[in-house]
PDB file of C-alpha atoms and ligand atoms in Angstrom:
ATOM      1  CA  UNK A   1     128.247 176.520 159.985  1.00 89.00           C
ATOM      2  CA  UNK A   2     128.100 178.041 156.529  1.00 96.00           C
ATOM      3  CA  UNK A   3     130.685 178.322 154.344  1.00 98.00           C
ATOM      4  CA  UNK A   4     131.756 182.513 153.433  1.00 98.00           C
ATOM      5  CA  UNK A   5     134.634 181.507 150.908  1.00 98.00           C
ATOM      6  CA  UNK A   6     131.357 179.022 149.205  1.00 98.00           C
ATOM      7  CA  UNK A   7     128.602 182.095 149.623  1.00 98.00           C
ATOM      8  CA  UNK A   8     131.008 184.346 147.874  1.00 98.00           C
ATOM      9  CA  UNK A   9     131.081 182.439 145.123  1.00 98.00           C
ATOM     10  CA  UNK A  10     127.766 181.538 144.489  1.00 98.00           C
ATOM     11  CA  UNK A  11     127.009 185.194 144.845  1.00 98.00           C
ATOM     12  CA  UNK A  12     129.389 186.220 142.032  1.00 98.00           C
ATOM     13  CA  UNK A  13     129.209 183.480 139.609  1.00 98.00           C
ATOM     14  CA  UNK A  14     125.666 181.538 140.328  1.00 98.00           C
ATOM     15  CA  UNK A  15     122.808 182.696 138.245  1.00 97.00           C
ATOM     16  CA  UNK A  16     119.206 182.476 139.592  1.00 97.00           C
ATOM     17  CA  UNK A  17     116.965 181.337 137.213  1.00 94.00           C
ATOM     18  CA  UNK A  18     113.353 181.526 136.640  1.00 90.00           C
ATOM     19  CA  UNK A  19     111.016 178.088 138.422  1.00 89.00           C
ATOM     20  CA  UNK A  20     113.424 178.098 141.757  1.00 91.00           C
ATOM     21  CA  UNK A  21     116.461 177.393 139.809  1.00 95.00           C
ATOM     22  CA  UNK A  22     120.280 178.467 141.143  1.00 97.00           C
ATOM     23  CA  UNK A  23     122.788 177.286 137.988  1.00 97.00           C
ATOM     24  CA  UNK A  24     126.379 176.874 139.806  1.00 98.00           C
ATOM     25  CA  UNK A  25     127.680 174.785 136.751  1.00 97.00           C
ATOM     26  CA  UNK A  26     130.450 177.288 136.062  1.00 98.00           C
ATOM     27  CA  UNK A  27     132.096 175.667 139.081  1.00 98.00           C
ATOM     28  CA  UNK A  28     129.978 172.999 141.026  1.00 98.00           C
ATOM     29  CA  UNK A  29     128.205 170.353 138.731  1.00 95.00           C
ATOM     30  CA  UNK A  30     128.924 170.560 135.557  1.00 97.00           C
ATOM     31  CA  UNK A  31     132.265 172.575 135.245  1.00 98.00           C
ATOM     32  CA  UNK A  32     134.104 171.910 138.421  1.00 98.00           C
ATOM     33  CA  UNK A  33     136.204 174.151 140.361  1.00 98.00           C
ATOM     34  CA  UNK A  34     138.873 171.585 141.886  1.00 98.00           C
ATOM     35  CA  UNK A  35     140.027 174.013 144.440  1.00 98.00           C
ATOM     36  CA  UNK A  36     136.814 175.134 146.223  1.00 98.00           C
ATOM     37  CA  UNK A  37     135.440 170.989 145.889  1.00 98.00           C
ATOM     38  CA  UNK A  38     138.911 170.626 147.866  1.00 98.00           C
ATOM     39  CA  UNK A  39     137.958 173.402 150.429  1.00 98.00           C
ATOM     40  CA  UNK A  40     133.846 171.916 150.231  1.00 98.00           C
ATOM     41  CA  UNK A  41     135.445 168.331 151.668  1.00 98.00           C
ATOM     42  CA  UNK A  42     137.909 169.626 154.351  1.00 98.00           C
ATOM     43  CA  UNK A  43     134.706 171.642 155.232  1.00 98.00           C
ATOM     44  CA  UNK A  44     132.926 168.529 155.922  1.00 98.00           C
ATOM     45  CA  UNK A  45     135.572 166.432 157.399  1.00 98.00           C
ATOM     46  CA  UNK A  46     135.894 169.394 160.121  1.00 98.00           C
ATOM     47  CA  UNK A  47     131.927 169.379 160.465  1.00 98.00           C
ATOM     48  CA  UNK A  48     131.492 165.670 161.251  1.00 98.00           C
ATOM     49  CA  UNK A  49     135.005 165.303 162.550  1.00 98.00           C
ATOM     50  CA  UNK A  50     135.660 162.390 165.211  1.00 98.00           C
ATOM     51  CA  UNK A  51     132.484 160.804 164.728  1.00 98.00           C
ATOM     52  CA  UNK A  52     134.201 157.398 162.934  1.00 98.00           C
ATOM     53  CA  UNK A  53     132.540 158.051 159.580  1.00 98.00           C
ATOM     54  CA  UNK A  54     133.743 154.828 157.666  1.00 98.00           C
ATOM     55  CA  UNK A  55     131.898 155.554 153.846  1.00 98.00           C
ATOM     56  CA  UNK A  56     130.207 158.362 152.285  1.00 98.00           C
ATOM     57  CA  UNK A  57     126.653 157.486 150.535  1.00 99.00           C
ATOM     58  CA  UNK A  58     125.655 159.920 147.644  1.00 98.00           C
ATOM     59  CA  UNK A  59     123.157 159.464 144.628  1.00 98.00           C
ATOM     60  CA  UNK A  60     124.295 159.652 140.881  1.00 96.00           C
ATOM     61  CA  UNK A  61     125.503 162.518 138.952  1.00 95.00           C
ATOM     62  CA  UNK A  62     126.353 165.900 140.453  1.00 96.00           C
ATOM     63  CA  UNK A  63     126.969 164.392 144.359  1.00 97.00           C
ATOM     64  CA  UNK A  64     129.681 162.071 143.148  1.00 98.00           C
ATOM     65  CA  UNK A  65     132.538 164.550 142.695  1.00 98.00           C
ATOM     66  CA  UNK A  66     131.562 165.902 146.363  1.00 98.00           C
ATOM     67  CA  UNK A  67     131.264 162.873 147.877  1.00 98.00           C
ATOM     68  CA  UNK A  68     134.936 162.012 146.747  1.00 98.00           C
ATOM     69  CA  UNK A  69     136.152 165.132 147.262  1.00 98.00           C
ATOM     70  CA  UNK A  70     134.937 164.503 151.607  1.00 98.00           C
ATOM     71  CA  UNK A  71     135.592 160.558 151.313  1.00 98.00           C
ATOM     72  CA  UNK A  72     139.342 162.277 150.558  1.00 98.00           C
ATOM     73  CA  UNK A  73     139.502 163.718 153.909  1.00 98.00           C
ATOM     74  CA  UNK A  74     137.826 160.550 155.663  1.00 98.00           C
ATOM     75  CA  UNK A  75     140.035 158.177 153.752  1.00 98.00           C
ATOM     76  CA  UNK A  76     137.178 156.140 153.246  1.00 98.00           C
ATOM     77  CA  UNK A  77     135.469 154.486 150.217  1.00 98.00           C
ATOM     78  CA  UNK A  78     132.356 156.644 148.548  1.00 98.00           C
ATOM     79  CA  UNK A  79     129.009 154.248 148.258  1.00 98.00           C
ATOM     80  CA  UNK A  80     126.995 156.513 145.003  1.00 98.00           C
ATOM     81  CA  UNK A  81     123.481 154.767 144.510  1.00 97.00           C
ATOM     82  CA  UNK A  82     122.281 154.503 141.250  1.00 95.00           C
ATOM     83  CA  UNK A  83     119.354 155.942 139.379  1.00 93.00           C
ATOM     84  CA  UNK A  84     117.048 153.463 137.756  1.00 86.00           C
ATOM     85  CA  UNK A  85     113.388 154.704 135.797  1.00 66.00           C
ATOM     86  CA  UNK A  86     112.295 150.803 136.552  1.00 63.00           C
ATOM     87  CA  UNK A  87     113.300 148.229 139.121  1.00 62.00           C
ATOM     88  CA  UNK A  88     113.979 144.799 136.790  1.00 61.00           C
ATOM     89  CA  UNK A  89     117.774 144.624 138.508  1.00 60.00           C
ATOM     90  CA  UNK A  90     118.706 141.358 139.481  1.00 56.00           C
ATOM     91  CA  UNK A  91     120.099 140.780 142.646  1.00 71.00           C
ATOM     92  CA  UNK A  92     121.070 141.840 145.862  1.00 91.00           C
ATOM     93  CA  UNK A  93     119.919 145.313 146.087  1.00 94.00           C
ATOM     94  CA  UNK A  94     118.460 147.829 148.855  1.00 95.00           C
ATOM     95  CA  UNK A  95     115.965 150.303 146.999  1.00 95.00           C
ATOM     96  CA  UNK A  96     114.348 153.034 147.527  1.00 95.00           C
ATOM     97  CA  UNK A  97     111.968 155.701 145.403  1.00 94.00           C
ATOM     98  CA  UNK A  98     112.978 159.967 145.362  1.00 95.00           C
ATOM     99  CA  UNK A  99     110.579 161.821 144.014  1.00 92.00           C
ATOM    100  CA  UNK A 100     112.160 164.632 141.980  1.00 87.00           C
ATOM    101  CA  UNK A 101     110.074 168.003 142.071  1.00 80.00           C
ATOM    102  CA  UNK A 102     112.452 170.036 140.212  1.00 81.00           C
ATOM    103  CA  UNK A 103     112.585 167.366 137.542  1.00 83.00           C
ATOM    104  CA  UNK A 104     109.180 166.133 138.218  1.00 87.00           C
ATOM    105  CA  UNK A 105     110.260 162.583 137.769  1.00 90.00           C
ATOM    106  CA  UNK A 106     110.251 159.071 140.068  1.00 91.00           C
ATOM    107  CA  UNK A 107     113.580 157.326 139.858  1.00 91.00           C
ATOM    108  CA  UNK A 108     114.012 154.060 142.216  1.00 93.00           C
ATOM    109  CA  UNK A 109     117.878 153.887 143.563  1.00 96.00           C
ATOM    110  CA  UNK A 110     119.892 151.218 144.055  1.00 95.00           C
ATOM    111  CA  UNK A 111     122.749 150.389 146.355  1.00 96.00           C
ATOM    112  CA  UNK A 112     123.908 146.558 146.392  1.00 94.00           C
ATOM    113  CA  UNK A 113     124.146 144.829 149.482  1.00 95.00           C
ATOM    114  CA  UNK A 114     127.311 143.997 149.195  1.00 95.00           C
ATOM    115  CA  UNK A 115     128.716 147.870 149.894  1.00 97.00           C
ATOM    116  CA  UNK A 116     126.309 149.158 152.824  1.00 98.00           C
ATOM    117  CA  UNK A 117     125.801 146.776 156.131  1.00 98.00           C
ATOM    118  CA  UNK A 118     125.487 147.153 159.794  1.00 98.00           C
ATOM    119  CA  UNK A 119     129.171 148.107 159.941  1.00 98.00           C
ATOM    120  CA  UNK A 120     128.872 151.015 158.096  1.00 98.00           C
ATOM    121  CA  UNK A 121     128.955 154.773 159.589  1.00 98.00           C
ATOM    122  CA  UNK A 122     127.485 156.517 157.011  1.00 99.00           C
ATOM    123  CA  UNK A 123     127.597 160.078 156.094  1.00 99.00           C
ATOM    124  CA  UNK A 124     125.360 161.722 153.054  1.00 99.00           C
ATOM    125  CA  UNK A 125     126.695 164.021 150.832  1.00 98.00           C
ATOM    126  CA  UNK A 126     124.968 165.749 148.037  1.00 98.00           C
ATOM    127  CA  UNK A 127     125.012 168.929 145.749  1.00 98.00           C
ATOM    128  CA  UNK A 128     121.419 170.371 146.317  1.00 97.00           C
ATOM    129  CA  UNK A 129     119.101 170.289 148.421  1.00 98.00           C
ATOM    130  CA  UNK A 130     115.433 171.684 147.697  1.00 96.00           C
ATOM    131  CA  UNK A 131     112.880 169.036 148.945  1.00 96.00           C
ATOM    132  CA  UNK A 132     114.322 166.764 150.946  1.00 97.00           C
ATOM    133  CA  UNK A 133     113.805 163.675 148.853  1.00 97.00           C
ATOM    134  CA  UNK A 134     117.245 162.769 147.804  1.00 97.00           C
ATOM    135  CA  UNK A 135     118.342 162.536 151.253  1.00 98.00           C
ATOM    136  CA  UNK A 136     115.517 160.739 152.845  1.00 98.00           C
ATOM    137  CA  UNK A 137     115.414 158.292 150.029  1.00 98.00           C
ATOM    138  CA  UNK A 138     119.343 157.649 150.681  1.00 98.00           C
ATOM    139  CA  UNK A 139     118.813 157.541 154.609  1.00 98.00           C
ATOM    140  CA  UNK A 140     116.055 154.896 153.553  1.00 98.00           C
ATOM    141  CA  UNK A 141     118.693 152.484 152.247  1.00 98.00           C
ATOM    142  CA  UNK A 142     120.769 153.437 155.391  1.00 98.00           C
ATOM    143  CA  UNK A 143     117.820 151.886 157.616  1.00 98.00           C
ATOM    144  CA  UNK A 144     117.338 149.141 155.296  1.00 97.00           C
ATOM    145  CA  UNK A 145     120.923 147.838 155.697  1.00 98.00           C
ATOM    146  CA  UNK A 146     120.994 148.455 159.410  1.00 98.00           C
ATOM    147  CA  UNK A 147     123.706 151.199 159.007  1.00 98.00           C
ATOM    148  CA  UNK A 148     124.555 154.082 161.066  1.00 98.00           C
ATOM    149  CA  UNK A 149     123.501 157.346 159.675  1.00 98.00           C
ATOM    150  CA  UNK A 150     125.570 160.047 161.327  1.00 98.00           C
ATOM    151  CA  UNK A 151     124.472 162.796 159.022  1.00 98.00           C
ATOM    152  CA  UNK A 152     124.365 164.625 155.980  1.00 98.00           C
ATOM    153  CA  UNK A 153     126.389 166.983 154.034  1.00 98.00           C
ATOM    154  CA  UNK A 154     125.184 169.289 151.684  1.00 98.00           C
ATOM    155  CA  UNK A 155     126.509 171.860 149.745  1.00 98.00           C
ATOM    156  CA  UNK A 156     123.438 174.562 148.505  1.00 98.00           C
ATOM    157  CA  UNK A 157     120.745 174.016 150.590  1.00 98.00           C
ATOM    158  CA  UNK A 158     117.122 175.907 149.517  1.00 98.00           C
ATOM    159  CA  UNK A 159     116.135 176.878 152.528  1.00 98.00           C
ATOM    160  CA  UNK A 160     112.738 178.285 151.385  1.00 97.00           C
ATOM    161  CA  UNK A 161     111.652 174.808 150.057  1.00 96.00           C
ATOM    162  CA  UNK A 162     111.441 173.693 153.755  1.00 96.00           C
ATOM    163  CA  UNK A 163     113.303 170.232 153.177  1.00 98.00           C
ATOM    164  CA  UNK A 164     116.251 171.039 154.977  1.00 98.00           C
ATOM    165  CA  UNK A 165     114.276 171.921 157.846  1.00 97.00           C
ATOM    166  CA  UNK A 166     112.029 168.962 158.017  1.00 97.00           C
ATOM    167  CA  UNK A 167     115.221 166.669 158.152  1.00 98.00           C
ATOM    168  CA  UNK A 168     116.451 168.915 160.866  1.00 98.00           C
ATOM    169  CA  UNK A 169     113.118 168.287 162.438  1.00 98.00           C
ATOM    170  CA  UNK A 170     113.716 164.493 161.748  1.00 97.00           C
ATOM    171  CA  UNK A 171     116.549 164.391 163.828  1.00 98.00           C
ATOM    172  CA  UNK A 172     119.285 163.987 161.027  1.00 98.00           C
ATOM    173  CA  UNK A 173     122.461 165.877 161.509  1.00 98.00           C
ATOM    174  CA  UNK A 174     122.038 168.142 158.634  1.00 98.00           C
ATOM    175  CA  UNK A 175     124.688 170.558 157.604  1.00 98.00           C
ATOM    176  CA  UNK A 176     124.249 172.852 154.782  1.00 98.00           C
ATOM    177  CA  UNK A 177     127.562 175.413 153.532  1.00 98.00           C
ATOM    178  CA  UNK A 178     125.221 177.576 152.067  1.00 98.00           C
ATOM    179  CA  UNK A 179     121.623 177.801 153.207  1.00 98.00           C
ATOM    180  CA  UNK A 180     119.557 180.732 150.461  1.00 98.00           C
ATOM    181  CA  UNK A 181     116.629 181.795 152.487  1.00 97.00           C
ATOM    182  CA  UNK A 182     115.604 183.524 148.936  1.00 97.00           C
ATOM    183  CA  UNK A 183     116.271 184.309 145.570  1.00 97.00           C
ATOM    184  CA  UNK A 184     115.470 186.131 142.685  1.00 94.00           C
ATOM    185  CA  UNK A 185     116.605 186.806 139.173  1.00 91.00           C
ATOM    186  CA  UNK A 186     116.368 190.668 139.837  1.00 91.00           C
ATOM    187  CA  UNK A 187     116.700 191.181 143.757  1.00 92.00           C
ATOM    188  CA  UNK A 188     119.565 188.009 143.943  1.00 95.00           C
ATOM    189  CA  UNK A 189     120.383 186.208 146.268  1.00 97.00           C
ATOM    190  CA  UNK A 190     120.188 185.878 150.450  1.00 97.00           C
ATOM    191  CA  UNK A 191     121.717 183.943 152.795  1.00 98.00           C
ATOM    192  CA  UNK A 192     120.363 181.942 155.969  1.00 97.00           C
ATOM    193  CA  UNK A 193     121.853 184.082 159.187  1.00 94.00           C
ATOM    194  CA  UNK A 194     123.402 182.021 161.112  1.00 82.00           C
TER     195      UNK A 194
HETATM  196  P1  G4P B   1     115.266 167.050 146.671  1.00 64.80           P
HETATM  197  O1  G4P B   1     116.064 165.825 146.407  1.00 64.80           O
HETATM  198  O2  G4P B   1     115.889 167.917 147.748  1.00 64.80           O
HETATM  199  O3  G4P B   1     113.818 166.744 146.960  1.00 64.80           O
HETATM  200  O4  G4P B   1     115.313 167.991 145.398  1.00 64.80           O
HETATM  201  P2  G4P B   1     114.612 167.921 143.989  1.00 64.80           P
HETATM  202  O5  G4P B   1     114.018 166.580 143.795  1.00 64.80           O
HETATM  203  O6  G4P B   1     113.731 169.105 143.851  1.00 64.80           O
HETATM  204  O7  G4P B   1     115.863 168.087 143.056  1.00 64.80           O
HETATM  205  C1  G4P B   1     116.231 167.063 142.230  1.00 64.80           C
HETATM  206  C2  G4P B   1     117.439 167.386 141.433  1.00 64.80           C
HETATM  207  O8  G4P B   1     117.510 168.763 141.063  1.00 64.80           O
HETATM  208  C3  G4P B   1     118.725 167.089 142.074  1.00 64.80           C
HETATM  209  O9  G4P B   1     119.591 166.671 141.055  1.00 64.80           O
HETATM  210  C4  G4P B   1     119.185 168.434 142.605  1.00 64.80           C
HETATM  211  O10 G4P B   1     120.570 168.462 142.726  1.00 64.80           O
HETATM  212  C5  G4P B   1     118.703 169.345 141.535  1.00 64.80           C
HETATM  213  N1  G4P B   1     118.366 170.691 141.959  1.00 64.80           N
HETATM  214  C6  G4P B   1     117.375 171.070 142.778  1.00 64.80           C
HETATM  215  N2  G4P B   1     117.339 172.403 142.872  1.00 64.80           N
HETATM  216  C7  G4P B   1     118.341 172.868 142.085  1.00 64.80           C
HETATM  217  C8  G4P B   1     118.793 174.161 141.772  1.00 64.80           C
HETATM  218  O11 G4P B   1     118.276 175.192 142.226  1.00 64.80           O
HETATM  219  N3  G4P B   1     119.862 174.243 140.936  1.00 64.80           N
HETATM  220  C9  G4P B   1     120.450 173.144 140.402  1.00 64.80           C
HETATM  221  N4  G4P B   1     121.509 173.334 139.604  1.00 64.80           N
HETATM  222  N5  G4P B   1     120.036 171.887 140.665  1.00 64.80           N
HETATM  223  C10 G4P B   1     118.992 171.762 141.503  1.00 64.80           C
HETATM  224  P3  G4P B   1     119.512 165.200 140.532  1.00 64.80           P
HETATM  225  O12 G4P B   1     118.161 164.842 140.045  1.00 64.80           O
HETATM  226  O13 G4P B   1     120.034 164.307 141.618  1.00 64.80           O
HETATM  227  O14 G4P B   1     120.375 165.191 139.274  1.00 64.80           O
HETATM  228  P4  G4P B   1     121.911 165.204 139.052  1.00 64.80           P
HETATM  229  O15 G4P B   1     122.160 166.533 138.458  1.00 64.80           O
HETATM  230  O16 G4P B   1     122.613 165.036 140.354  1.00 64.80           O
HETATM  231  O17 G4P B   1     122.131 164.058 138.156  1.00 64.80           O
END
């Protein structure tokens, strides 16, 4: 289920720029409004309610305020993984590679092994979602450490750039609170029915 009160907003205050680009950093990730990221992790909690989700798993910068925002509601630790442009860590570490398109970079991520095990019931939370890549990277690490992945929360969800869909396809429990089937600096911005 989308979210209205989250549409609304985007549609008065997010500004579509050119290359595919929706800026919301008046009041999701980089300026943050503290009352709609409350309303964003209640929205969650409802979404994946009674399914015994013991840690959220995000990726480092913008999904970390969301991710505590849900873990809140959960009352359960957040797991971020970090970003790394080469993979000389030491240690105990799952890792995986997400390609960015919109940045057109590779980044490897980390999570130790210390934080994510068989025990864990994970759900995904992130800002964006265009491609697909940030979320099948962190479901990699999921696998990796033998975790449960119950699903995924996003919060703007690009529907046109198909990556939401081909996680749906995946079998993934994907929810999205806003899902823009298109956008354009002069015709704006629509919605996913439904
Ligand atoms: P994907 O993970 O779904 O494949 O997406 P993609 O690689 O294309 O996007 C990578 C980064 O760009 C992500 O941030 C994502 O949040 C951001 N992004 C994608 N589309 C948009 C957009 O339309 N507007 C904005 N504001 N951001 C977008 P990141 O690399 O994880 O960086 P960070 O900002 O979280 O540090």
């Amino acid at each position: 289920m989308q979210m209205k009160l989250l549409q609304d907003r985007i549609l008065k205050d997010g500004q579509v720029k050119e290359g595919n680009i929706l800026k919301v950093d008046s009041f999701l990730n980089h300026q943050i409004d503290i009352d709609l990221l409350g309303r964003i992790g209640e929205e969650f909690s409802r979404q994946f309610a009674g399914s015994g989700v013991n840690k959220i798993l995000t990726i480092e910068a913008s999904g970390i305020a969301i991710a505590c925002a849900t873990a809140v509601c959960f009352h359960c630790p957040i797991l971020f993984a970090k970003k790394t442009k080469s993979l000389n860590i030491a240690g105990d570490v799952y890792t995986s590679k997400v390609e960015s398109f919109t940045h057109k970079t590779v980044n490897d991520i980390i999570v130790s092994k210390s934080f994510l095990g068989p025990e864990d019931r994970i759900l995904i939370i992130d800002d964006f979602l265009a491609n697909g890549k940030a979320i099948l990277g962190l479901s990699d690490l999921v696998r990796q450490a033998g975790a449960t992945l119950i699903g995924a929360g996003v919060v703007i969800e690009k529907g046109f750039q198909g990556g939401g869909d081909r996680i749906r396809s995946m079998g993934i429990d994907l929810c999205s609170l806003a899902i823009v089937e298109s956008m354009d600096p002069v015709r704006g911005i629509v919605f996913r029915k439904d």
